[in-house]
Amino acid sequence: MLRIVVCVSGGGTNLQAILDYMEQGAITNVEVIAVISNNANAKALDRARAKEIPAIVMSPKTYSDRDTYNVAFTEKMTELAPDLVVLAGFLVKIPEQMIERFPNRIVNIHPSLIPSFCGVGYYGLKVHQKVLERGVKVTGATVHFVNEGMDEGPIIAQKAVVVEEGDTPEILQQRVMEQAEWILLPQAIDDIANGRIRLENNKVLRCV
């Protein structure tokens, strides 16, 4: 059984997709042992509580400085001892000490086709705004392992989404979530839980 902690900052739609897939049996051998948010008002916490999953708030704003928060965050994750940490719309940079503590055991969903529209400053609606400003015809989402860089870890899976005439950032964001994010992330978790994906020499391998 793969024990996962899901980290979320907002509405938690990707968290809900994970929970729905688990309920439908499309994700197997997985247990969500906790949900962590940096935002006490995040709807994701309500989604967790509705499933009787421990909902934990850890905001950098409640600590004296970021280093103190990073230590506390890493200690809390170590205490929970998950097999996999899932970043599902988490707008806090993961501390390097946590990456060292959980090597190749942290995954993230990003709302673009990495390496396009990623890195520092590319998150949430900002990604979709930049996509529309640039005028690209295809965007999408990416699930990847997390390393010390920003959106630079090995790619697990990607799915393309067409940009349509008249799209606003909000409309495009919704389409990317529905057509890519809510499909890719649950699939990646199920693949990892059932041994179909492994990381070797910093490359993602798919096992039959």
Short mmCIF file of C-alpha atoms in Angstrom, two decimals:
data_model
loop_
_atom_site.label_atom_id
_atom_site.label_comp_id
_atom_site.label_asym_id
_atom_site.label_seq_id
_atom_site.Cartn_x
_atom_site.Cartn_y
_atom_site.Cartn_z
CA MET A 1 0.00 0.00 0.00
CA LEU A 2 1.46 3.34 -1.10
CA ARG A 3 0.96 5.92 1.65
CA ILE A 4 0.72 9.43 0.21
CA VAL A 5 0.54 12.97 1.58
CA VAL A 6 -1.10 15.50 -0.75
CA CYS A 7 0.00 19.15 -0.51
CA VAL A 8 -2.47 21.75 -1.81
CA SER A 9 -2.86 25.53 -1.62
CA GLY A 10 -6.34 26.17 -2.99
CA GLY A 11 -9.54 24.50 -4.10
CA GLY A 12 -8.12 21.00 -4.25
CA THR A 13 -9.65 19.87 -7.53
CA ASN A 14 -6.66 17.64 -8.22
CA LEU A 15 -7.01 16.21 -4.72
CA GLN A 16 -10.68 15.53 -5.47
CA ALA A 17 -9.72 13.79 -8.71
CA ILE A 18 -7.37 11.52 -6.74
CA LEU A 19 -10.07 10.74 -4.18
CA ASP A 20 -12.66 10.10 -6.92
CA TYR A 21 -10.33 7.76 -8.80
CA MET A 22 -9.63 5.87 -5.58
CA GLU A 23 -13.35 5.52 -4.90
CA GLN A 24 -13.93 4.26 -8.44
CA GLY A 25 -11.12 1.74 -8.14
CA ALA A 26 -9.06 3.45 -10.85
CA ILE A 27 -6.30 4.06 -8.29
CA THR A 28 -5.36 0.98 -6.29
CA ASN A 29 -2.92 0.18 -3.48
CA VAL A 30 -2.98 3.81 -2.31
CA GLU A 31 -3.89 5.45 0.99
CA VAL A 32 -4.04 9.23 1.52
CA ILE A 33 -2.68 9.61 5.04
CA ALA A 34 -2.83 13.42 5.23
CA VAL A 35 -3.49 16.63 3.31
CA ILE A 36 -1.26 19.64 4.02
CA SER A 37 -2.05 23.21 2.99
CA ASN A 38 -0.29 26.52 3.52
CA ASN A 39 -3.72 28.19 3.38
CA ALA A 40 -6.07 27.73 6.33
CA ASN A 41 -9.03 28.66 4.12
CA ALA A 42 -8.23 26.22 1.32
CA LYS A 43 -11.25 24.24 0.18
CA ALA A 44 -8.89 21.30 -0.17
CA LEU A 45 -8.90 20.98 3.62
CA ASP A 46 -12.69 20.60 3.60
CA ARG A 47 -12.39 17.92 0.92
CA ALA A 48 -9.95 16.05 3.14
CA ARG A 49 -12.11 16.35 6.25
CA ALA A 50 -15.13 15.09 4.30
CA LYS A 51 -13.18 11.86 3.75
CA GLU A 52 -11.91 11.81 7.35
CA ILE A 53 -8.36 12.44 6.17
CA PRO A 54 -6.16 14.47 8.57
CA ALA A 55 -6.08 18.09 7.33
CA ILE A 56 -2.96 19.99 8.39
CA VAL A 57 -2.26 23.71 7.99
CA MET A 58 1.37 24.79 7.73
CA SER A 59 1.80 28.36 6.53
CA PRO A 60 5.19 30.11 6.20
CA LYS A 61 3.44 33.24 7.49
CA THR A 62 3.12 31.73 10.96
CA TYR A 63 6.87 31.19 11.30
CA SER A 64 9.58 33.74 12.07
CA ASP A 65 11.37 33.12 8.79
CA ARG A 66 11.42 30.74 5.85
CA ASP A 67 14.31 28.65 7.20
CA THR A 68 12.36 27.94 10.40
CA TYR A 69 9.32 26.99 8.33
CA ASN A 70 11.38 24.72 6.09
CA VAL A 71 12.72 22.83 9.08
CA ALA A 72 9.24 22.48 10.62
CA PHE A 73 7.69 21.43 7.30
CA THR A 74 10.36 18.80 6.72
CA GLU A 75 10.01 17.51 10.27
CA LYS A 76 6.23 17.21 9.92
CA MET A 77 6.60 15.30 6.65
CA THR A 78 9.22 13.04 8.25
CA GLU A 79 6.81 12.39 11.12
CA LEU A 80 4.05 11.43 8.67
CA ALA A 81 6.53 9.20 6.80
CA PRO A 82 4.71 8.93 3.44
CA ASP A 83 5.94 6.72 0.64
CA LEU A 84 5.11 9.51 -1.81
CA VAL A 85 4.50 13.25 -1.51
CA VAL A 86 2.07 14.61 -4.10
CA LEU A 87 2.10 18.33 -4.91
CA ALA A 88 -1.36 19.07 -6.29
CA GLY A 89 -1.40 22.82 -6.77
CA PHE A 90 0.97 23.61 -3.89
CA LEU A 91 2.36 27.15 -4.14
CA VAL A 92 5.21 26.75 -1.68
CA LYS A 93 8.73 25.85 -2.80
CA ILE A 94 9.72 22.49 -1.38
CA PRO A 95 12.75 22.83 0.93
CA GLU A 96 15.96 21.22 -0.28
CA GLN A 97 16.22 19.27 2.97
CA MET A 98 12.83 17.69 2.25
CA ILE A 99 13.92 16.70 -1.25
CA GLU A 100 17.02 15.12 0.27
CA ARG A 101 14.88 13.34 2.89
CA PHE A 102 12.45 12.01 0.24
CA PRO A 103 14.58 11.46 -2.88
CA ASN A 104 12.54 10.48 -5.95
CA ARG A 105 9.46 10.35 -3.74
CA ILE A 106 7.92 13.76 -4.51
CA VAL A 107 5.80 14.39 -7.62
CA ASN A 108 4.18 17.56 -8.93
CA ILE A 109 1.47 18.46 -11.44
CA HIS A 110 2.21 21.56 -13.54
CA PRO A 111 -0.35 23.19 -15.89
CA SER A 112 1.79 23.39 -19.02
CA LEU A 113 3.90 21.21 -21.29
CA ILE A 114 7.26 21.49 -19.55
CA PRO A 115 9.75 22.97 -20.48
CA SER A 116 7.33 25.60 -21.81
CA PHE A 117 5.76 28.08 -19.37
CA CYS A 118 7.35 26.77 -16.21
CA GLY A 119 9.87 27.81 -13.59
CA VAL A 120 9.89 30.80 -11.26
CA GLY A 121 6.72 32.90 -11.51
CA TYR A 122 4.73 30.36 -13.53
CA TYR A 123 1.89 29.11 -11.38
CA GLY A 124 -1.91 29.12 -11.35
CA LEU A 125 -3.60 31.48 -13.77
CA LYS A 126 -0.27 33.12 -14.59
CA VAL A 127 0.67 30.09 -16.67
CA HIS A 128 -2.47 30.32 -18.80
CA GLN A 129 -2.14 34.09 -19.16
CA LYS A 130 1.34 33.65 -20.58
CA VAL A 131 0.16 30.87 -22.91
CA LEU A 132 -2.49 33.16 -24.37
CA GLU A 133 -0.13 36.13 -24.58
CA ARG A 134 2.39 34.03 -26.50
CA GLY A 135 -0.26 32.81 -28.89
CA VAL A 136 0.60 29.12 -28.78
CA LYS A 137 -1.97 26.70 -30.20
CA VAL A 138 -1.37 23.76 -27.86
CA THR A 139 -0.74 23.69 -24.11
CA GLY A 140 -1.38 20.96 -21.56
CA ALA A 141 -0.12 19.57 -18.26
CA THR A 142 2.88 17.66 -16.94
CA VAL A 143 3.45 15.32 -14.03
CA HIS A 144 7.09 15.15 -12.96
CA PHE A 145 9.36 14.12 -10.13
CA VAL A 146 10.57 17.02 -7.99
CA ASN A 147 14.24 17.86 -7.65
CA GLU A 148 16.12 20.92 -6.41
CA GLY A 149 15.25 22.92 -9.54
CA MET A 150 11.94 24.62 -10.30
CA ASP A 151 9.86 22.33 -12.55
CA GLU A 152 13.05 20.62 -13.71
CA GLY A 153 12.61 17.06 -12.43
CA PRO A 154 12.22 14.00 -14.70
CA ILE A 155 8.90 13.97 -16.57
CA ILE A 156 6.49 11.14 -15.80
CA ALA A 157 3.67 12.02 -18.21
CA GLN A 158 2.27 14.85 -20.33
CA LYS A 159 -1.03 15.48 -22.06
CA ALA A 160 -1.73 18.11 -24.69
CA VAL A 161 -4.75 20.44 -24.68
CA VAL A 162 -5.80 22.61 -27.61
CA VAL A 163 -6.02 26.38 -27.09
CA GLU A 164 -9.28 27.59 -28.58
CA GLU A 165 -10.34 30.91 -30.11
CA GLY A 166 -11.81 33.21 -27.47
CA ASP A 167 -10.15 31.47 -24.52
CA THR A 168 -9.62 33.47 -21.36
CA PRO A 169 -7.08 32.35 -18.74
CA GLU A 170 -9.95 31.06 -16.62
CA ILE A 171 -11.57 29.08 -19.46
CA LEU A 172 -8.21 27.63 -20.52
CA GLN A 173 -7.33 26.73 -16.93
CA GLN A 174 -10.58 24.79 -16.58
CA ARG A 175 -10.03 22.91 -19.85
CA VAL A 176 -6.46 21.99 -18.89
CA MET A 177 -7.66 20.69 -15.55
CA GLU A 178 -10.51 18.66 -17.05
CA GLN A 179 -8.65 17.29 -20.09
CA ALA A 180 -5.18 16.82 -18.59
CA GLU A 181 -4.51 17.43 -14.89
CA TRP A 182 -7.39 15.40 -13.44
CA ILE A 183 -6.40 12.47 -15.68
CA LEU A 184 -2.59 12.58 -15.55
CA LEU A 185 -2.05 12.89 -11.80
CA PRO A 186 -4.29 10.00 -10.72
CA GLN A 187 -2.81 7.80 -13.46
CA ALA A 188 0.74 8.62 -12.35
CA ILE A 189 -0.05 7.80 -8.73
CA ASP A 190 -1.63 4.49 -9.73
CA ASP A 191 1.36 3.65 -11.94
CA ILE A 192 3.81 4.37 -9.12
CA ALA A 193 1.73 2.46 -6.57
CA ASN A 194 1.57 -0.60 -8.80
CA GLY A 195 5.18 -0.62 -9.92
CA ARG A 196 4.63 0.46 -13.51
CA ILE A 197 6.88 3.52 -13.13
CA ARG A 198 10.33 3.74 -11.62
CA LEU A 199 13.18 6.21 -11.74
CA GLU A 200 16.62 4.96 -12.77
CA ASN A 201 19.64 7.16 -13.45
CA ASN A 202 17.34 10.19 -13.40
CA LYS A 203 15.19 8.71 -16.18
CA VAL A 204 11.58 7.59 -15.84
CA LEU A 205 11.13 3.98 -16.91
CA ARG A 206 7.80 2.27 -17.55
CA CYS A 207 7.59 -1.35 -16.52
CA VAL A 208 5.09 -3.83 -17.95
#
